[in-house]
PDB file of N, CA, C and O in Angstrom:
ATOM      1  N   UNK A   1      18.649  29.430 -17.162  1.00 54.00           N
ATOM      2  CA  UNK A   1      19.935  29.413 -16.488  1.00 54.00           C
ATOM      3  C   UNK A   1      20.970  30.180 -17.309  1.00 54.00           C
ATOM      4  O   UNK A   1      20.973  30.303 -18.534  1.00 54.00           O
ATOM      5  N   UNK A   2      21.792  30.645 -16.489  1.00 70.00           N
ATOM      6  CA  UNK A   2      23.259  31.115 -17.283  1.00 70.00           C
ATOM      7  C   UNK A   2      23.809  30.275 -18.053  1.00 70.00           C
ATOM      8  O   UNK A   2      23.893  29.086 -17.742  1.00 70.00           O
ATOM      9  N   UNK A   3      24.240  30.729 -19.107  1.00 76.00           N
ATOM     10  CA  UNK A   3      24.761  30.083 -19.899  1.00 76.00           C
ATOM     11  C   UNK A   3      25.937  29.341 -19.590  1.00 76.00           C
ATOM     12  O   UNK A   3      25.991  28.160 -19.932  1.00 76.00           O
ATOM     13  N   UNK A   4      26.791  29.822 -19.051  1.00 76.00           N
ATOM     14  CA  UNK A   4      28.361  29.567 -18.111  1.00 76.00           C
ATOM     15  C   UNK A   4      27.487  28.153 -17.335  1.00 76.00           C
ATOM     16  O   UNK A   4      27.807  26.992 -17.588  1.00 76.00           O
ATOM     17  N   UNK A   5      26.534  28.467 -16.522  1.00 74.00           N
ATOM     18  CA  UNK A   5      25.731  27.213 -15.483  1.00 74.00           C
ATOM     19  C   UNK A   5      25.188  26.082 -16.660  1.00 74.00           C
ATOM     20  O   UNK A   5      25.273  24.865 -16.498  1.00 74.00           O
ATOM     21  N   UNK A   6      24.771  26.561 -17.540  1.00 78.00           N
ATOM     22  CA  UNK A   6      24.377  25.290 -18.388  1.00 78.00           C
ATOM     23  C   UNK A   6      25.283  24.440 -19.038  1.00 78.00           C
ATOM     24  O   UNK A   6      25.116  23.231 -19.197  1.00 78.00           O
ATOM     25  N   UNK A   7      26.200  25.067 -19.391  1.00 83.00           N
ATOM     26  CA  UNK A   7      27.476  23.847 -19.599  1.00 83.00           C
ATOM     27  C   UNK A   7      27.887  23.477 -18.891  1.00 83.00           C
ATOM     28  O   UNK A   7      28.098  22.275 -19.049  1.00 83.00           O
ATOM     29  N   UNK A   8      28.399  24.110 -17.447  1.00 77.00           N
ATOM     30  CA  UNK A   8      28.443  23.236 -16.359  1.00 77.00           C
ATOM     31  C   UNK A   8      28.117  22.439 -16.108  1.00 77.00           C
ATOM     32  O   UNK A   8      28.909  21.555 -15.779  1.00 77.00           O
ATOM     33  N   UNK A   9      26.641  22.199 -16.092  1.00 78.00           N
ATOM     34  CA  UNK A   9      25.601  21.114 -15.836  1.00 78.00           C
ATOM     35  C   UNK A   9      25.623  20.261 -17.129  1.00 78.00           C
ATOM     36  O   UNK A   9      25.158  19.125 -17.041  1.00 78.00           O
ATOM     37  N   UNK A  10      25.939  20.533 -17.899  1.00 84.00           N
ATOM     38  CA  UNK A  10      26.023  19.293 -19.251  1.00 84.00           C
ATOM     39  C   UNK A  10      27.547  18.574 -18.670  1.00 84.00           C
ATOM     40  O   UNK A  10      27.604  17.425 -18.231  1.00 84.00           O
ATOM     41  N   UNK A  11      28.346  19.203 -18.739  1.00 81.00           N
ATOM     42  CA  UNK A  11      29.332  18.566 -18.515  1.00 81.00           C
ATOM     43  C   UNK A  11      29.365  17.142 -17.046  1.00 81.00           C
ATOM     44  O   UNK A  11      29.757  15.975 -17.051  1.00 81.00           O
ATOM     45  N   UNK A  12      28.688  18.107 -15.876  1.00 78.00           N
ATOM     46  CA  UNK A  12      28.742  16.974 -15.130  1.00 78.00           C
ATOM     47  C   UNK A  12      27.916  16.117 -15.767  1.00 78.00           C
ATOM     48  O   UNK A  12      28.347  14.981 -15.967  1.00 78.00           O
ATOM     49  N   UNK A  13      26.559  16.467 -16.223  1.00 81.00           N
ATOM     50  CA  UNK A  13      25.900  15.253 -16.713  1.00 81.00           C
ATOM     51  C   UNK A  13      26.177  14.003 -17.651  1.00 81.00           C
ATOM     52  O   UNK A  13      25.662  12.885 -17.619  1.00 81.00           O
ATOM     53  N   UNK A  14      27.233  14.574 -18.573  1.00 81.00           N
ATOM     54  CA  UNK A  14      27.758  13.791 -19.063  1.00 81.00           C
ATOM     55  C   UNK A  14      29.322  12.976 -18.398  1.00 81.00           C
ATOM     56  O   UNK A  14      29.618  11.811 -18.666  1.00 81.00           O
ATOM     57  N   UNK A  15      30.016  13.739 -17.664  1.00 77.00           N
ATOM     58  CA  UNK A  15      30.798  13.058 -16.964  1.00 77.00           C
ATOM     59  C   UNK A  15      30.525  12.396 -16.227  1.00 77.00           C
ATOM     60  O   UNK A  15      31.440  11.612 -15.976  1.00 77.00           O
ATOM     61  N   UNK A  16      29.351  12.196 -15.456  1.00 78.00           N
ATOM     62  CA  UNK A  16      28.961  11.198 -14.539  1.00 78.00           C
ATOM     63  C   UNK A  16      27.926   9.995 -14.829  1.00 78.00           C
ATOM     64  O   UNK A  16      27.516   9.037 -14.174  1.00 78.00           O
ATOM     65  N   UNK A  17      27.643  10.629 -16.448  1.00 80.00           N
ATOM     66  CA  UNK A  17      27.179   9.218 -17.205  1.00 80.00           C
ATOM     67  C   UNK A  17      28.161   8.156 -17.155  1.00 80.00           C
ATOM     68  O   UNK A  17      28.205   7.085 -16.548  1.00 80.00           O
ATOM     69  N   UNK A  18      29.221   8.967 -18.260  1.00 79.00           N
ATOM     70  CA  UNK A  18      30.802   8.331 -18.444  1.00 79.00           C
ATOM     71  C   UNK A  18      30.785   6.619 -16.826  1.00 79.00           C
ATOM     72  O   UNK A  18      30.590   5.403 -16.839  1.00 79.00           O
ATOM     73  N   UNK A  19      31.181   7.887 -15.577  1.00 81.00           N
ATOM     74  CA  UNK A  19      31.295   7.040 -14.869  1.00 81.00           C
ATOM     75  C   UNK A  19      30.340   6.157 -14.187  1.00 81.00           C
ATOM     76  O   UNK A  19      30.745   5.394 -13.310  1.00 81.00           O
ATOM     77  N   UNK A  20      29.213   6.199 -14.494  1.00 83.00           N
ATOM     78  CA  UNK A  20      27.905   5.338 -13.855  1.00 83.00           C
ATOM     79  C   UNK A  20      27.759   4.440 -14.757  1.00 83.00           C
ATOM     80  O   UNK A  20      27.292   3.446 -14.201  1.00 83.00           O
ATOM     81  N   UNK A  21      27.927   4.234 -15.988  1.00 85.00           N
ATOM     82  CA  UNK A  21      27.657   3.747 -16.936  1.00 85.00           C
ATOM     83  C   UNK A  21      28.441   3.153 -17.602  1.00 85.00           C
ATOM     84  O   UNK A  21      28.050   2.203 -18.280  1.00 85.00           O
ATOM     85  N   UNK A  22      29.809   3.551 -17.600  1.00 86.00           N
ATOM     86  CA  UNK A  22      31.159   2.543 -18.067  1.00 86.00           C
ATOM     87  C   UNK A  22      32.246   2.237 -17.534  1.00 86.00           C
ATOM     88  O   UNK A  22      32.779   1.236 -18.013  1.00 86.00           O
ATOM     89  N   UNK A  23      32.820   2.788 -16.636  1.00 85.00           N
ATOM     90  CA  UNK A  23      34.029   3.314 -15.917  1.00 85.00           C
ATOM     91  C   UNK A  23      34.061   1.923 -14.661  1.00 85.00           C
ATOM     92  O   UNK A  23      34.818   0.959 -14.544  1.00 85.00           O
ATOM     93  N   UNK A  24      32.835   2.399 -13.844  1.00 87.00           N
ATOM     94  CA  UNK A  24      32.573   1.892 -12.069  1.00 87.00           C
ATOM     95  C   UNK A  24      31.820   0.432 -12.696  1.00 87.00           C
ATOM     96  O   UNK A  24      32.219  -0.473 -11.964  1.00 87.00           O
ATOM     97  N   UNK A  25      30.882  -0.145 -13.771  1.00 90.00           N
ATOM     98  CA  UNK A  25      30.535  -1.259 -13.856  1.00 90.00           C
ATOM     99  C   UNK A  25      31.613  -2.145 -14.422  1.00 90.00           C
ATOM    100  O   UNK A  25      31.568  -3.340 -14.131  1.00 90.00           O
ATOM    101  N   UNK A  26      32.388  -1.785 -15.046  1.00 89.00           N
ATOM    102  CA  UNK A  26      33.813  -2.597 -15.975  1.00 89.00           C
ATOM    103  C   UNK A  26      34.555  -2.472 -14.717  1.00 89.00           C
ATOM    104  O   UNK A  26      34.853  -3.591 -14.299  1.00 89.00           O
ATOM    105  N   UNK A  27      34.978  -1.486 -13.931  1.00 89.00           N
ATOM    106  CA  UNK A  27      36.302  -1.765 -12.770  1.00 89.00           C
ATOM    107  C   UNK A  27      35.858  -3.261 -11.615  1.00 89.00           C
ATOM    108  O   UNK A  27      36.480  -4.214 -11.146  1.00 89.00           O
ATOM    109  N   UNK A  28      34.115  -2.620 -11.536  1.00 90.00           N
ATOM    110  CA  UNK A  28      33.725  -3.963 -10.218  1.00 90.00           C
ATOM    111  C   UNK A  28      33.656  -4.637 -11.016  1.00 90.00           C
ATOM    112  O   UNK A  28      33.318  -5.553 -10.265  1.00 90.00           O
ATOM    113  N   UNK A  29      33.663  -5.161 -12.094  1.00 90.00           N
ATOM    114  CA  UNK A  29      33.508  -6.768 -12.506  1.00 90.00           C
ATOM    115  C   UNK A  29      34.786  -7.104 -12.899  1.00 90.00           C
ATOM    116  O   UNK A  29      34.966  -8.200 -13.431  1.00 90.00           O
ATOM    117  N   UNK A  30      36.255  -5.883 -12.623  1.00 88.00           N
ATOM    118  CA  UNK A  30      37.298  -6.698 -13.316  1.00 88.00           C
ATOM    119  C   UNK A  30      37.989  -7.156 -11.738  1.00 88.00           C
ATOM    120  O   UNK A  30      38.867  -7.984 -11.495  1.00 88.00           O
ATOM    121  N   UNK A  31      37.239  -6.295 -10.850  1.00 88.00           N
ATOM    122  CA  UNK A  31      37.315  -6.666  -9.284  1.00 88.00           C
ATOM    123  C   UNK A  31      37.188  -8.037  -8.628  1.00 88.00           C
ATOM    124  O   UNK A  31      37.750  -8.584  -7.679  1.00 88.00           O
ATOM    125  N   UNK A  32      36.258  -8.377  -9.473  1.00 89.00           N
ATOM    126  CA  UNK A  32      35.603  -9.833  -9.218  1.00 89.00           C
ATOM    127  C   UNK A  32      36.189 -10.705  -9.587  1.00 89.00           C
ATOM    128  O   UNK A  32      36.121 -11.871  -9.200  1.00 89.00           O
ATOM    129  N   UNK A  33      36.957 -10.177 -10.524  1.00 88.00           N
ATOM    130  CA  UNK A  33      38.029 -11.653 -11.292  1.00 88.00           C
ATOM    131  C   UNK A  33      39.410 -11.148 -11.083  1.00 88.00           C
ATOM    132  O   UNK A  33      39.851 -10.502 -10.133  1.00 88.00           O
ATOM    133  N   UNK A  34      39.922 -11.509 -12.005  1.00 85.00           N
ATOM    134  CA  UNK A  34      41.226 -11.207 -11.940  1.00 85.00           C
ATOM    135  C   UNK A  34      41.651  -9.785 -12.347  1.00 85.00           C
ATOM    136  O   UNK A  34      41.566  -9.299 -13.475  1.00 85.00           O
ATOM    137  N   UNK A  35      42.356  -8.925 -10.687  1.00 84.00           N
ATOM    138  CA  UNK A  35      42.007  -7.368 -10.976  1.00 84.00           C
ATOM    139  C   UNK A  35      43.442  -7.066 -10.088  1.00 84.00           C
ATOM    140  O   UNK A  35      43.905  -7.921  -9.333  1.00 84.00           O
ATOM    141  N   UNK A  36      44.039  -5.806 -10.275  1.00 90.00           N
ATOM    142  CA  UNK A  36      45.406  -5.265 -10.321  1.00 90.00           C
ATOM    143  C   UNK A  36      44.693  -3.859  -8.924  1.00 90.00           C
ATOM    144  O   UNK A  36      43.619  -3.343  -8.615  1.00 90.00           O
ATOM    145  N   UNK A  37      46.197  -3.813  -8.492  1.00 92.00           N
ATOM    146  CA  UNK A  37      45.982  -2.828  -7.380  1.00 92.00           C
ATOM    147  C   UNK A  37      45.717  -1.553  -8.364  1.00 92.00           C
ATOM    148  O   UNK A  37      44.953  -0.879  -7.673  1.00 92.00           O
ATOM    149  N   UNK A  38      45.840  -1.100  -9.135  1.00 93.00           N
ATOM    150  CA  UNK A  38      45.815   0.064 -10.454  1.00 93.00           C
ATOM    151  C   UNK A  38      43.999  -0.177 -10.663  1.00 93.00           C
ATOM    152  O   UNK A  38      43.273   0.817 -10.654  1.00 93.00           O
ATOM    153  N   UNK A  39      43.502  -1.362 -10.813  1.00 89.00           N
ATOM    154  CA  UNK A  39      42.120  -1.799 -10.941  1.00 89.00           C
ATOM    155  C   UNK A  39      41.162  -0.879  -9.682  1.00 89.00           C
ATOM    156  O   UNK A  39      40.235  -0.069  -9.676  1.00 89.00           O
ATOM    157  N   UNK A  40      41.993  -1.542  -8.737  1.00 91.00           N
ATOM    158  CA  UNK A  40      41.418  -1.266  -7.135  1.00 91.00           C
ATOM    159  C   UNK A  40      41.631   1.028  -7.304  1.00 91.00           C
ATOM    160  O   UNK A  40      40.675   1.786  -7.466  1.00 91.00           O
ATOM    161  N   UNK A  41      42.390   1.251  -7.243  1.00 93.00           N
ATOM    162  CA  UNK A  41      42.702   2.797  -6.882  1.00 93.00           C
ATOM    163  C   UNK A  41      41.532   3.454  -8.437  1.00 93.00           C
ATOM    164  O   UNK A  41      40.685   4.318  -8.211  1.00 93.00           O
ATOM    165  N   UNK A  42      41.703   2.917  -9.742  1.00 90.00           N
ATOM    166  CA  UNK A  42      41.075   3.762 -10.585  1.00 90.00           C
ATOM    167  C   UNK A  42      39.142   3.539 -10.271  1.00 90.00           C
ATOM    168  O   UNK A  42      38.359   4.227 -10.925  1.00 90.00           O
ATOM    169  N   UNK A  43      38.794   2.855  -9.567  1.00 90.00           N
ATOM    170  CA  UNK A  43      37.196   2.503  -9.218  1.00 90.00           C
ATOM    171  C   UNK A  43      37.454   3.440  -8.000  1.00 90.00           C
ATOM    172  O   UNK A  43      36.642   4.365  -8.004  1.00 90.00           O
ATOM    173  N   UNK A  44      38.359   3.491  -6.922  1.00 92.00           N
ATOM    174  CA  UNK A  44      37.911   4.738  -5.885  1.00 92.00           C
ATOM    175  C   UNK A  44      37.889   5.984  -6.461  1.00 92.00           C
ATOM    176  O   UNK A  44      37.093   6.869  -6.145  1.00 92.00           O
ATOM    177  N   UNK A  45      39.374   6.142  -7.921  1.00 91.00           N
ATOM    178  CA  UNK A  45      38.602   7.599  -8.046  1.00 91.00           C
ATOM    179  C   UNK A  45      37.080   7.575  -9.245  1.00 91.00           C
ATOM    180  O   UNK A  45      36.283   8.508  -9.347  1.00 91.00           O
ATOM    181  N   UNK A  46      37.026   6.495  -9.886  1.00 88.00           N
ATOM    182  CA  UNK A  46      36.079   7.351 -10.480  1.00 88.00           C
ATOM    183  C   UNK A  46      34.729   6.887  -9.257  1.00 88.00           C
ATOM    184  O   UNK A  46      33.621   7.283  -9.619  1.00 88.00           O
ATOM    185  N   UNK A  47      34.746   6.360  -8.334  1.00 89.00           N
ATOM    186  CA  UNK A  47      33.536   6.878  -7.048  1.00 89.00           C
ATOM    187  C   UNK A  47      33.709   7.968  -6.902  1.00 89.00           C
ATOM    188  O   UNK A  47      32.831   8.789  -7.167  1.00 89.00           O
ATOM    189  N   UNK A  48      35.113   8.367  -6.350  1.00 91.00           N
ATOM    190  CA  UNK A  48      35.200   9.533  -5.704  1.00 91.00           C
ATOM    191  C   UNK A  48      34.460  10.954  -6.734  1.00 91.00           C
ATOM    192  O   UNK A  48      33.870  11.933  -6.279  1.00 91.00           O
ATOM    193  N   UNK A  49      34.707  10.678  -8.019  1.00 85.00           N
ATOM    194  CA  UNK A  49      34.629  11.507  -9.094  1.00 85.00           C
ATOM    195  C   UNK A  49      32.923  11.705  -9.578  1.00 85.00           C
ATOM    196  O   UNK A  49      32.488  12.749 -10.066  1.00 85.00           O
ATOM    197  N   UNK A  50      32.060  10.403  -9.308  1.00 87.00           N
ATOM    198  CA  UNK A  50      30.945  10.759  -9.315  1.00 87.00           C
ATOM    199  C   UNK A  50      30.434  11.322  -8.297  1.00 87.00           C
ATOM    200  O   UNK A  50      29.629  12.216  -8.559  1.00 87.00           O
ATOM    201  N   UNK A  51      30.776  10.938  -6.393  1.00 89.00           N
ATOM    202  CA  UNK A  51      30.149  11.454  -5.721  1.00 89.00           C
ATOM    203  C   UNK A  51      30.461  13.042  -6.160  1.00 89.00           C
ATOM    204  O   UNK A  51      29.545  13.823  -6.414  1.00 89.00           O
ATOM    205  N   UNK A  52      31.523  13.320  -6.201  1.00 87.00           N
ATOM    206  CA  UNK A  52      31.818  14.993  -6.262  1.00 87.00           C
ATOM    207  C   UNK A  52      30.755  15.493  -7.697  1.00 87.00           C
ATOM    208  O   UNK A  52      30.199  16.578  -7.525  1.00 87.00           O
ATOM    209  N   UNK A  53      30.499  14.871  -8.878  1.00 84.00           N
ATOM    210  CA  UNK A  53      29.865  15.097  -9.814  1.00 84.00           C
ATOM    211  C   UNK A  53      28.744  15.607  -9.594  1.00 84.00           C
ATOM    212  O   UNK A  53      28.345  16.704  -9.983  1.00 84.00           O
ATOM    213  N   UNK A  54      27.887  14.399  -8.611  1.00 85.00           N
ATOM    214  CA  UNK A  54      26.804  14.359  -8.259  1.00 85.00           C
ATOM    215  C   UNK A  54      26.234  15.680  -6.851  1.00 85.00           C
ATOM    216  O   UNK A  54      25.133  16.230  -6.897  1.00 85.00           O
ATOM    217  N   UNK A  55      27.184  15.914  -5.834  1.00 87.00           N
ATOM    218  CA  UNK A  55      27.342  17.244  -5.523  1.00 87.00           C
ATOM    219  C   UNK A  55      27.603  18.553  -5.911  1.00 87.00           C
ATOM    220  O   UNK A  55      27.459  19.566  -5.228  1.00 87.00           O
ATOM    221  N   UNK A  56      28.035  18.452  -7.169  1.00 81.00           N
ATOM    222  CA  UNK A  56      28.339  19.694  -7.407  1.00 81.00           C
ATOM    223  C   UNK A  56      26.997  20.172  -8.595  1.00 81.00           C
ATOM    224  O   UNK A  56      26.761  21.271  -9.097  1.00 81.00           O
ATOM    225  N   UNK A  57      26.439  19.105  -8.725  1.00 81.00           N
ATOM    226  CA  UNK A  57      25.278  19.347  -9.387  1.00 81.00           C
ATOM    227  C   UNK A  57      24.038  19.574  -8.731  1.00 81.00           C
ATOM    228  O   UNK A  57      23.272  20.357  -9.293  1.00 81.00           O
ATOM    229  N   UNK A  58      23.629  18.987  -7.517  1.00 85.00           N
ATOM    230  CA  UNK A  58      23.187  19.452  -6.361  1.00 85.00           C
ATOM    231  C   UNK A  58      23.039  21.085  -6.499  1.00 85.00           C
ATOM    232  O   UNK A  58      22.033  21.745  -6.758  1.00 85.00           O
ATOM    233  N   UNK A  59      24.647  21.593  -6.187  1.00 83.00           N
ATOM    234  CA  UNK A  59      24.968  22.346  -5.991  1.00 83.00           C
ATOM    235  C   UNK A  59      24.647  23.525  -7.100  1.00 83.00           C
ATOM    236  O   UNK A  59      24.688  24.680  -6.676  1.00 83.00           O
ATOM    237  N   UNK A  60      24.386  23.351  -8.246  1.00 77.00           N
ATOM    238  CA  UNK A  60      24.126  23.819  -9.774  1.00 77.00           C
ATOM    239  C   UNK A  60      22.736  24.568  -9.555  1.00 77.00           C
ATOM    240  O   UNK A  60      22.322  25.679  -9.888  1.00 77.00           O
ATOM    241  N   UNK A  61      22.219  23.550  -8.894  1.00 79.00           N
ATOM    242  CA  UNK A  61      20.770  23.057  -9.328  1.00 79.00           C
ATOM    243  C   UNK A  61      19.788  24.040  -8.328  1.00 79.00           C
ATOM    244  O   UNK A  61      18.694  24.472  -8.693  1.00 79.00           O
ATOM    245  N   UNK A  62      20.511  24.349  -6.756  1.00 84.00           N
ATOM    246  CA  UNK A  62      20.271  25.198  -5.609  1.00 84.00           C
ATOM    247  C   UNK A  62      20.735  25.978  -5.985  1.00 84.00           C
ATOM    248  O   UNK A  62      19.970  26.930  -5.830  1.00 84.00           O
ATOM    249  N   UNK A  63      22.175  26.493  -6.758  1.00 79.00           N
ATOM    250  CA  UNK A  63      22.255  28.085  -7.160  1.00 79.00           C
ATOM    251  C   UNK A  63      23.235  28.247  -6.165  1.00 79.00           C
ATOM    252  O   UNK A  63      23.789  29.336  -6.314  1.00 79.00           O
ATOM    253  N   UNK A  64      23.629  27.677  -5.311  1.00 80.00           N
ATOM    254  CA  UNK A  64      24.750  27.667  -4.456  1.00 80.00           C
ATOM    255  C   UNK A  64      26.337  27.984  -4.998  1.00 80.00           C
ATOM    256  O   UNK A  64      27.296  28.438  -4.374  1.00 80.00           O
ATOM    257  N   UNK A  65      26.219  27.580  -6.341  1.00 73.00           N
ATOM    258  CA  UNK A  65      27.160  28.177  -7.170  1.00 73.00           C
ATOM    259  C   UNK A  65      27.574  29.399  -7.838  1.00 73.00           C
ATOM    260  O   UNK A  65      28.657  29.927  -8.087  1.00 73.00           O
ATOM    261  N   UNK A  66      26.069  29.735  -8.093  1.00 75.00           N
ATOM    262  CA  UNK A  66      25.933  30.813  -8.693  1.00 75.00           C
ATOM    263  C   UNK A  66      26.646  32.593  -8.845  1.00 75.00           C
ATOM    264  O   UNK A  66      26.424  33.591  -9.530  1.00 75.00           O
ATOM    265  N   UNK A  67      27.634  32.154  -7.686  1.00 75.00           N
ATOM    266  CA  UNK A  67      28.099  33.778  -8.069  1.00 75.00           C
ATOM    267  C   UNK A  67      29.946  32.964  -8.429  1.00 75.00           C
ATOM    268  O   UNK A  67      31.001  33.593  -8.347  1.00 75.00           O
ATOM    269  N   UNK A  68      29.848  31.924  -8.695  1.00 73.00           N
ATOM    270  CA  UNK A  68      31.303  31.516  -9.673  1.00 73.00           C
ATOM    271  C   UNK A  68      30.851  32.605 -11.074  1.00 73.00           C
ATOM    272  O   UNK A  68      31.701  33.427 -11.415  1.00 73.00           O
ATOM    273  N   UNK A  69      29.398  32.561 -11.900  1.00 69.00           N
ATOM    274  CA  UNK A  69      29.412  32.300 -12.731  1.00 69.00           C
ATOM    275  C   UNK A  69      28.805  34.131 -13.021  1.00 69.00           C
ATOM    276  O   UNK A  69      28.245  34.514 -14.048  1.00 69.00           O
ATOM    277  N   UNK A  70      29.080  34.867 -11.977  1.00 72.00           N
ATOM    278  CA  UNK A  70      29.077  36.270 -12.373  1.00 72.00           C
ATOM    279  C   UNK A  70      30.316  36.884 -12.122  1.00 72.00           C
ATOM    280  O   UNK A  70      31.424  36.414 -11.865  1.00 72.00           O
ATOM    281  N   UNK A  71      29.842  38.193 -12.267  1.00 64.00           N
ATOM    282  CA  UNK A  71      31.169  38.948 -12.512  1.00 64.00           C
ATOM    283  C   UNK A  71      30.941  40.004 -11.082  1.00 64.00           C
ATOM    284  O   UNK A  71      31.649  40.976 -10.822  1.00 64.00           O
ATOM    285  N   UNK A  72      29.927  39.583 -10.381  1.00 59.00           N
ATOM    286  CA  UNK A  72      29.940  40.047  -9.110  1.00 59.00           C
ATOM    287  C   UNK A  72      31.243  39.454  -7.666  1.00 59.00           C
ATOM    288  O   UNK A  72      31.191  39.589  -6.444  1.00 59.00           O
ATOM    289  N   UNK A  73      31.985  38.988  -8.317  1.00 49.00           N
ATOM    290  CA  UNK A  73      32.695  38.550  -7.230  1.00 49.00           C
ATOM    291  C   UNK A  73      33.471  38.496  -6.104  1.00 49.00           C
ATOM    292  O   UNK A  73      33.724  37.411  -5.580  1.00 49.00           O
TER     293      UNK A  73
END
């Protein structure tokens, strides 16, 4: 892969660790108890932030991206 595409892809991979893994399990369990409308809005975006993560890596992965990352544009 391009080099430009491989950090890409690290980055989502690691940003959507971030949120699968610490972010979305700490917001629903502070959901469950005692939780703030600020509680409620920061768990839609980081959903919102993995689904897009998780598409745009999709997207990485098919090459569908691929002319961001030339100079053919």
């Amino acid at each position: 892969l391009h080099l430009s595409i491989r950090r890409q892809r690290q980055m989502c991979i690691r940003d959507s660790a971030w949120a699968v893994d610490r972010e979305i399990p700490k917001l629903t369990e502070r959901l469950a108890g005692d939780a703030t409308v600020a509680d409620a809005v920061k768990l839609q975006q980081w959903t919102t932030w993995r689904d897009f993560v998780e598409h745009a890596m999709a997207e990485l992965e098919d090459g569908t991206l691929d002319h961001w990352f030339t100079s053919e544009r």
